[in-house]
Short mmCIF file of C-alpha atoms in Angstrom, two decimals:
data_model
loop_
_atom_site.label_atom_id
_atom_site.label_comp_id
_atom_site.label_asym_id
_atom_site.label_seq_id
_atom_site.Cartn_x
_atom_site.Cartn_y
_atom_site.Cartn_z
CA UNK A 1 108.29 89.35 113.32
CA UNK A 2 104.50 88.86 112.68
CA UNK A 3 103.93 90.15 109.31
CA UNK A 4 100.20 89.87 108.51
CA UNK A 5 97.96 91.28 106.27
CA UNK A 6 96.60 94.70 106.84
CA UNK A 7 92.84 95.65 105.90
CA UNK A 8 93.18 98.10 103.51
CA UNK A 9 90.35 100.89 105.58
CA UNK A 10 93.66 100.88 108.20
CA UNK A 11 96.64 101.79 105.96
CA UNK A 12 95.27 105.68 106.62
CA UNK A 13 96.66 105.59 109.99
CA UNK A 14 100.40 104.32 108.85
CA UNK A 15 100.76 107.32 106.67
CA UNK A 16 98.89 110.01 108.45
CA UNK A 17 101.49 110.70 110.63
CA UNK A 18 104.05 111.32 108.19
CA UNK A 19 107.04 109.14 108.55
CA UNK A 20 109.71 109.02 106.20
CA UNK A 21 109.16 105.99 104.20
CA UNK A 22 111.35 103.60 101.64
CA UNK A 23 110.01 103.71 97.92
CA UNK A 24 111.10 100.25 96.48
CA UNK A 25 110.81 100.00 92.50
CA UNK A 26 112.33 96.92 90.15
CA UNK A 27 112.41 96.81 86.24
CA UNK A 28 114.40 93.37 85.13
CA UNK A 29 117.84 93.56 86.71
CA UNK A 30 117.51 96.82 88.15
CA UNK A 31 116.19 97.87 91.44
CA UNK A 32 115.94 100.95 93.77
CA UNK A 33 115.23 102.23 97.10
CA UNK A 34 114.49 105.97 97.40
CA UNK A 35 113.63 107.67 100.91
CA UNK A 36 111.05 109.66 100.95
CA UNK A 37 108.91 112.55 103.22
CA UNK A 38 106.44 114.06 100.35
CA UNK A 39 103.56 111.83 100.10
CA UNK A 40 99.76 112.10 101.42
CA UNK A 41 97.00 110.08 101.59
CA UNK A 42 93.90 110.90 98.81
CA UNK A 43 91.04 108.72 100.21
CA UNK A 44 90.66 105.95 102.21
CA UNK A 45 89.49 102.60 100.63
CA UNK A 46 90.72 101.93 98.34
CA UNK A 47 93.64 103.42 100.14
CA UNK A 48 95.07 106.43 97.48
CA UNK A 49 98.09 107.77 98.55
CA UNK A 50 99.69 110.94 96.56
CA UNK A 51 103.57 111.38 96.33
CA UNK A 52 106.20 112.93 94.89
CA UNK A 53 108.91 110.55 93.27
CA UNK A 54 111.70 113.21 91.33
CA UNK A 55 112.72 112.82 87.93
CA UNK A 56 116.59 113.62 89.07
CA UNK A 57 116.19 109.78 90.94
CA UNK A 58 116.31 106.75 89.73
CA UNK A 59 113.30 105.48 90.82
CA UNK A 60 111.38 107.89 88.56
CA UNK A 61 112.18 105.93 85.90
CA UNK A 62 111.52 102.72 87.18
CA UNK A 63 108.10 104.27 88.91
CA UNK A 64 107.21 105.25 85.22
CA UNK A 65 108.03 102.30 83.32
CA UNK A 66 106.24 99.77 85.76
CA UNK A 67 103.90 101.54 87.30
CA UNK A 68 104.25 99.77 90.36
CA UNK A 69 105.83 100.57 93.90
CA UNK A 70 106.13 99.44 97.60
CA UNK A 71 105.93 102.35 100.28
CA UNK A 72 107.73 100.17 102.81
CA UNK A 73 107.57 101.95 106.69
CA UNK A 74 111.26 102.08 108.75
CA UNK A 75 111.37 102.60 112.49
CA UNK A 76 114.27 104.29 114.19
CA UNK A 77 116.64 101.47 114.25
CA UNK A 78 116.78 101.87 110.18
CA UNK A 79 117.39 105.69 110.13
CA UNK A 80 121.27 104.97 109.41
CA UNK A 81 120.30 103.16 106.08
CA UNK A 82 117.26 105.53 105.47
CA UNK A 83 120.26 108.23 105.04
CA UNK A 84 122.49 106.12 103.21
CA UNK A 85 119.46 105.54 101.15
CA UNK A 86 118.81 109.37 100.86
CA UNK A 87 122.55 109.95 99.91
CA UNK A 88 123.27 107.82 97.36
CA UNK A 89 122.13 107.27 93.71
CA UNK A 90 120.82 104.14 92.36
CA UNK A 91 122.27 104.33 88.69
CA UNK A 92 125.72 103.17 90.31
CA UNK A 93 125.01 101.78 93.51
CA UNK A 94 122.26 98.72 94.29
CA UNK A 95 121.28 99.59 97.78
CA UNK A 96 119.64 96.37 99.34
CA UNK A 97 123.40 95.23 98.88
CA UNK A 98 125.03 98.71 100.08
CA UNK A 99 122.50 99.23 103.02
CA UNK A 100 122.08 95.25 103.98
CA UNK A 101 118.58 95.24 103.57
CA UNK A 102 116.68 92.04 102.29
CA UNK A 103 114.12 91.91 99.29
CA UNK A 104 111.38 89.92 99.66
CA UNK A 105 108.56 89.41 96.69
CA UNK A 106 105.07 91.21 97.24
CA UNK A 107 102.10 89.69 96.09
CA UNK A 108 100.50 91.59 94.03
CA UNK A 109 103.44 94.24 92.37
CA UNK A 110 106.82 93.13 90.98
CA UNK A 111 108.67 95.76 93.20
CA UNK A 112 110.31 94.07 96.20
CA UNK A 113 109.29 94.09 100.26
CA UNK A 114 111.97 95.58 102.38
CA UNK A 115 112.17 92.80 105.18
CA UNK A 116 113.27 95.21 107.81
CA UNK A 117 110.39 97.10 107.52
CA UNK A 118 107.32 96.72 110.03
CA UNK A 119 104.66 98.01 107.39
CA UNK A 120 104.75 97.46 103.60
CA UNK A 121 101.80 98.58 100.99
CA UNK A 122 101.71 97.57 97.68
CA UNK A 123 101.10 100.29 95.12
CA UNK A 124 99.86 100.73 91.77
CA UNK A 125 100.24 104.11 89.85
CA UNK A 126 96.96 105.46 89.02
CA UNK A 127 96.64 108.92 87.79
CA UNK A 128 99.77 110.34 86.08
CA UNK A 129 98.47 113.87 85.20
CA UNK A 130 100.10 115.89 87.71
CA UNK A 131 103.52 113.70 86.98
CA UNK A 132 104.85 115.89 83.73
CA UNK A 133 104.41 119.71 86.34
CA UNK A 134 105.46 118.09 89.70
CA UNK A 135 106.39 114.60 89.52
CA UNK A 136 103.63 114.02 91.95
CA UNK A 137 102.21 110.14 91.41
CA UNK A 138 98.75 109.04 92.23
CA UNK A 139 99.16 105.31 94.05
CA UNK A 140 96.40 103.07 95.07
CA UNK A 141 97.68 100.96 97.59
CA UNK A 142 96.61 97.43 96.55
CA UNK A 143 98.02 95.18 99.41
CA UNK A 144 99.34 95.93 102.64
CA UNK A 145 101.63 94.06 105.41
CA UNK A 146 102.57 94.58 108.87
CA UNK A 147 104.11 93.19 111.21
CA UNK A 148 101.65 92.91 114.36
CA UNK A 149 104.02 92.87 117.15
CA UNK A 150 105.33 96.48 117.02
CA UNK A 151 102.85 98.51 118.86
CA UNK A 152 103.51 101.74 118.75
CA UNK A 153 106.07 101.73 115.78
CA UNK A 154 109.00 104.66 116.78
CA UNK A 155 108.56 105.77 113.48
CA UNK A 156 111.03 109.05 111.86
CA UNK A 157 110.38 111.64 111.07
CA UNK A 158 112.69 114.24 108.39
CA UNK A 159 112.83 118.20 110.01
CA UNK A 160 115.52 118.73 106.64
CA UNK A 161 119.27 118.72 106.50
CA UNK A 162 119.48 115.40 108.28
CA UNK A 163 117.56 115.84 111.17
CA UNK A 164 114.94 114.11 112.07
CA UNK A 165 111.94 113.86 114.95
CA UNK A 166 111.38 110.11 116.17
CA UNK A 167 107.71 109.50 116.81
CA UNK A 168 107.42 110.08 120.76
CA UNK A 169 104.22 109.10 123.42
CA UNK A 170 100.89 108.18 122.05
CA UNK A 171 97.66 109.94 123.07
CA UNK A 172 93.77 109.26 122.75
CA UNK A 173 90.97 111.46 122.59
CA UNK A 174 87.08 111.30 122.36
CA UNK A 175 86.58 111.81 118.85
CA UNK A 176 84.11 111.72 116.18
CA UNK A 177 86.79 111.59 113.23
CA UNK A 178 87.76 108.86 111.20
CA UNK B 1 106.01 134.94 121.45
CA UNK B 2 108.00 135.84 118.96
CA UNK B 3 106.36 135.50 115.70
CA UNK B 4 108.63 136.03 112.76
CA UNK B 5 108.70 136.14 108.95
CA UNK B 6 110.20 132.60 108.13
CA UNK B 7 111.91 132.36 104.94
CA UNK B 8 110.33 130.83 102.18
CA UNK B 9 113.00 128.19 101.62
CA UNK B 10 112.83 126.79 105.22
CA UNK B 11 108.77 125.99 105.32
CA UNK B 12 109.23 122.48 104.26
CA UNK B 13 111.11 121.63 107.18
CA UNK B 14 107.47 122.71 108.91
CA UNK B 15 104.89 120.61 107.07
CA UNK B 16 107.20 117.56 106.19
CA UNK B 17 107.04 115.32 109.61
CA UNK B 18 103.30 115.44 108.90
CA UNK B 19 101.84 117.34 111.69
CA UNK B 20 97.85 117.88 111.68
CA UNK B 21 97.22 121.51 110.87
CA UNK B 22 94.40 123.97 110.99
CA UNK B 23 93.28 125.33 107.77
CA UNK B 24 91.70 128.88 108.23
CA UNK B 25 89.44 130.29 105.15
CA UNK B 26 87.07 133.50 104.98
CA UNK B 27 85.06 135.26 103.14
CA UNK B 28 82.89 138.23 104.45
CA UNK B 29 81.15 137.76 107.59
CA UNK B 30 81.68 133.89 107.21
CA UNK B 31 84.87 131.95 108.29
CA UNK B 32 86.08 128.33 109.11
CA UNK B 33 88.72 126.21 110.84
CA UNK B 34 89.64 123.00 109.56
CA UNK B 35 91.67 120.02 110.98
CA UNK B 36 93.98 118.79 108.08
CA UNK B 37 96.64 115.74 107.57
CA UNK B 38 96.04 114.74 104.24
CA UNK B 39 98.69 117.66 102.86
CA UNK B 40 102.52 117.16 101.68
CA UNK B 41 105.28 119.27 100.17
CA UNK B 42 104.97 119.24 96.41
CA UNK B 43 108.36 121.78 95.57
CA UNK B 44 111.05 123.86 97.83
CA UNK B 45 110.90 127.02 96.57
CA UNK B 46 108.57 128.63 95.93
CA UNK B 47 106.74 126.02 98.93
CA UNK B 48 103.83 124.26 97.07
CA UNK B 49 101.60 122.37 99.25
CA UNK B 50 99.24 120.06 98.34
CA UNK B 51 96.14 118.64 100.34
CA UNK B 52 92.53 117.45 100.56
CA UNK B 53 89.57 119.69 101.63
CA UNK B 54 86.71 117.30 101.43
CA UNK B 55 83.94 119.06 99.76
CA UNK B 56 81.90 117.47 102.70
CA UNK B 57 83.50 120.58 104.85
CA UNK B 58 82.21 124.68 105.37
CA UNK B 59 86.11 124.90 104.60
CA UNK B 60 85.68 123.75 100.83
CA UNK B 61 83.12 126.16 99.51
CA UNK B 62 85.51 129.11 101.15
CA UNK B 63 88.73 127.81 100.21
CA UNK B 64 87.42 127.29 96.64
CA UNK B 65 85.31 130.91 95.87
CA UNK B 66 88.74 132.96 97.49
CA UNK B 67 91.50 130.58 96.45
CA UNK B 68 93.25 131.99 100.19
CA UNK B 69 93.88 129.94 103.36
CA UNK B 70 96.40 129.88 106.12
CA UNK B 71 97.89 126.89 107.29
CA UNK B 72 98.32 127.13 111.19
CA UNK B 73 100.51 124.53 112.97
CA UNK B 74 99.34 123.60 116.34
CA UNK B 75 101.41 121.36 119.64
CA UNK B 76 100.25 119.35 121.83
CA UNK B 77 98.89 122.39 124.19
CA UNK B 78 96.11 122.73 121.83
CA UNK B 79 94.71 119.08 121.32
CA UNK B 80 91.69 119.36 122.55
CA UNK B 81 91.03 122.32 120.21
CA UNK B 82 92.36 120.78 117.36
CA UNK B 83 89.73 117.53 117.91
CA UNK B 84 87.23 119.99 118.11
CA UNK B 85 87.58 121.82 115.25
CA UNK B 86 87.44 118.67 113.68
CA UNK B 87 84.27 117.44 115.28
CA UNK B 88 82.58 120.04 114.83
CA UNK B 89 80.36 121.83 111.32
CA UNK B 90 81.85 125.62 110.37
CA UNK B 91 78.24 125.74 108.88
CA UNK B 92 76.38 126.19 112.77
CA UNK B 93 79.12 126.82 114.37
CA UNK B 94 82.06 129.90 114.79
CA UNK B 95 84.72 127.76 115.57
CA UNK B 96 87.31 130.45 116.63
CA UNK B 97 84.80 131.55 119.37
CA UNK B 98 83.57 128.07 120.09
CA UNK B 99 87.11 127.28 120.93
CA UNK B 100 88.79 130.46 122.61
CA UNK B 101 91.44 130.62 119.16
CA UNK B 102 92.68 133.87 118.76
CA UNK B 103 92.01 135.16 114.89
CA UNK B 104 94.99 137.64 113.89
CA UNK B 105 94.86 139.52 110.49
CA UNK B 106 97.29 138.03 107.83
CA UNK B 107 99.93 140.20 105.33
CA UNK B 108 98.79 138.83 101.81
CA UNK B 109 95.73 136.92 102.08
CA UNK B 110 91.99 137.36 103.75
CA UNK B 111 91.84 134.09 106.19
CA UNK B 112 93.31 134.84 109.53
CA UNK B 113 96.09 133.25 111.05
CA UNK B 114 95.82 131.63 114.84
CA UNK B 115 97.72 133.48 117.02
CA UNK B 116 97.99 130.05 119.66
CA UNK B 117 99.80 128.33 116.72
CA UNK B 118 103.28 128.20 116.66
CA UNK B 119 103.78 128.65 112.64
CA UNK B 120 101.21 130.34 110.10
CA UNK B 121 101.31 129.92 106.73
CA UNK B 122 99.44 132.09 104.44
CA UNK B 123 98.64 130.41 101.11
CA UNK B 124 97.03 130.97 97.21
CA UNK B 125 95.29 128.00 95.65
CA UNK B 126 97.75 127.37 92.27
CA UNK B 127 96.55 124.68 90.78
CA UNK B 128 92.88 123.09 91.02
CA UNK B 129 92.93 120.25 88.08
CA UNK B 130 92.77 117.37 90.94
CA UNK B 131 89.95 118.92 93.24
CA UNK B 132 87.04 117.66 91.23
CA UNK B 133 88.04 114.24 91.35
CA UNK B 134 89.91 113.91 94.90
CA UNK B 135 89.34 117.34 96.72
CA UNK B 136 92.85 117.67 96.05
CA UNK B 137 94.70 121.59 95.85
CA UNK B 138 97.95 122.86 95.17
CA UNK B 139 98.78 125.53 97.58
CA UNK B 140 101.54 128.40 97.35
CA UNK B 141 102.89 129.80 100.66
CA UNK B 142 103.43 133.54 99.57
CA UNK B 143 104.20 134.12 103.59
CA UNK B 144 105.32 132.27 106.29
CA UNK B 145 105.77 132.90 109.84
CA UNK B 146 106.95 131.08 113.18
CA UNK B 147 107.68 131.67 116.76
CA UNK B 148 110.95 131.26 116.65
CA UNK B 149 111.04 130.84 121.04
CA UNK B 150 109.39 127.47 120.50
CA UNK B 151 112.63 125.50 120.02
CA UNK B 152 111.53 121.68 119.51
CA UNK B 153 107.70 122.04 118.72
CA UNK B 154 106.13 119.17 119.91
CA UNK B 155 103.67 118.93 117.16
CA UNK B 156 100.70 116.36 117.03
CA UNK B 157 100.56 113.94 114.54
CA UNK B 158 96.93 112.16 113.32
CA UNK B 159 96.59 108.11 113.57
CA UNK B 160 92.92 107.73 113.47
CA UNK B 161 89.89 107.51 115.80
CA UNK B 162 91.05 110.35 118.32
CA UNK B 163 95.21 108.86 118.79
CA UNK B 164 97.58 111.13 118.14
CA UNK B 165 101.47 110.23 118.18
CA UNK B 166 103.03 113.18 119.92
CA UNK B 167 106.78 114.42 118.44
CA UNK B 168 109.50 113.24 120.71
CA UNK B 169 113.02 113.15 120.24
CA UNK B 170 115.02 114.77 117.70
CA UNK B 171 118.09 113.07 115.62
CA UNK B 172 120.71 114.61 113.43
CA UNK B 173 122.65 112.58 111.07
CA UNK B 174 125.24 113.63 108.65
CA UNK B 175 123.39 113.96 105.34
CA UNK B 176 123.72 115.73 102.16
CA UNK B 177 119.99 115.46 101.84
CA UNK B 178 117.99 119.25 101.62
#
């Protein structure tokens, strides 16, 4: 593990792709972790990443109340706890304890790192106006993190009902595009 | 081939692993292709989409005067197409003949689909409140269709400066999650 800090101009090309990813929210003594697939990015620096967070999840609340987040990025070796994540609700169940993942403090947001994770960003919410119609959440992404020895990061991938592509060969073309 | 209506509830299963898409628009003689990755679900049923058309693209002015586009989804087969439609202006240039893509009338709306892509989505512009700030649109598929003889579409997936992540494997785990 060689977590290091990522400029934020790069954190495009973590989400672009469109892995499932770990929402991590804390309020006091409560904390979540919420997987999720629904999330873009809005520009690129600063980094603005648009998502939707539902109001039947725990997190929702959290997200509201704080206005702060961590989008942390799993690999394949995760997608066991990424379910277990998906499947159960944090009003009854804490799921860093449940799932055996470790909190770590960010920087910049009081929502914890997941250790496990090879990429973490940082989030603040920023535009709530589309929150009340779809519960969609406009985050800038304030600090990122990731851990330079995973190359190309076998990242997953959610086809619905538990199935899932896991990100495959890597390929390069001339190109003009960002 | 065998292109066939998709039900409505089963599109997000399509657009959340993130693949890059082409965007088709027209209007009159005048019509565009667009490489796209900024775009997430937003809601099941009816499938809202939401994504960024830079206003710096031909695609923008088109999308925004007809409120129509189809979403096409391309594999791997079609890279080198898909890089050029996205290094290339719709302003000089007719990208479907530029490229040898195949435009195919659609049931409900006036952009064409691309017969070479695997799934077509045609789409209505529902909500525009974000696109003067972030170039951001809420989309409604009204009709959806896929091949259904393409089995595990190996679908191509953006990470900056020409690399592309190519889908590999697919998982299932037991989930309860839609």
């Amino acid at each position: 593990m060689a977590r290091k800090s990522l400029p934020l101009s790069k954190v495009y090309g973590l989400l672009e792709p469109g892995p499932v990813v770990l929402v991590t929210t804390a309020r006091g003594e409560s904390r979540d972790i919420m997987a999720m697939s629904w999330h873009t990015m809005m520009e690129f620096e600063p980094p603005l990443v648009g998502c939707v967070i539902s109001n039947r999840n725990h997190s929702f609340g959290l997200l509201k109340a704080t206005r702060e987040c961590v989008i942390n990025i799993p690999t394949v070796d995760l997608v066991e706890q990424v379910v277990g994540c998906g499947n159960t609700s944090g009003t009854s169940v804490d799921k860093f304890e449940r799932f055996s993942l470790t909190p770590k403090p960010a920087t910049c947001v009081g929502a914890p790192l997941i250790a496990e994770c090879f990429a973490n960003l940082e989030c603040r919410v920023v535009d709530t106006r589309m929150v009340s119609k779809y519960c969609f959440f406009v985050l800038e992404v304030v600090k990122a993190w990731v851990d330079t020895s995973v190359r190309a990061p076998r990242t997953i991938h959610h086809l619905g009902m538990g199935r899932f592509m896991v990100a495959g060969e890597t390929i390069k073309l001339k190109s003009k595009m960002r």
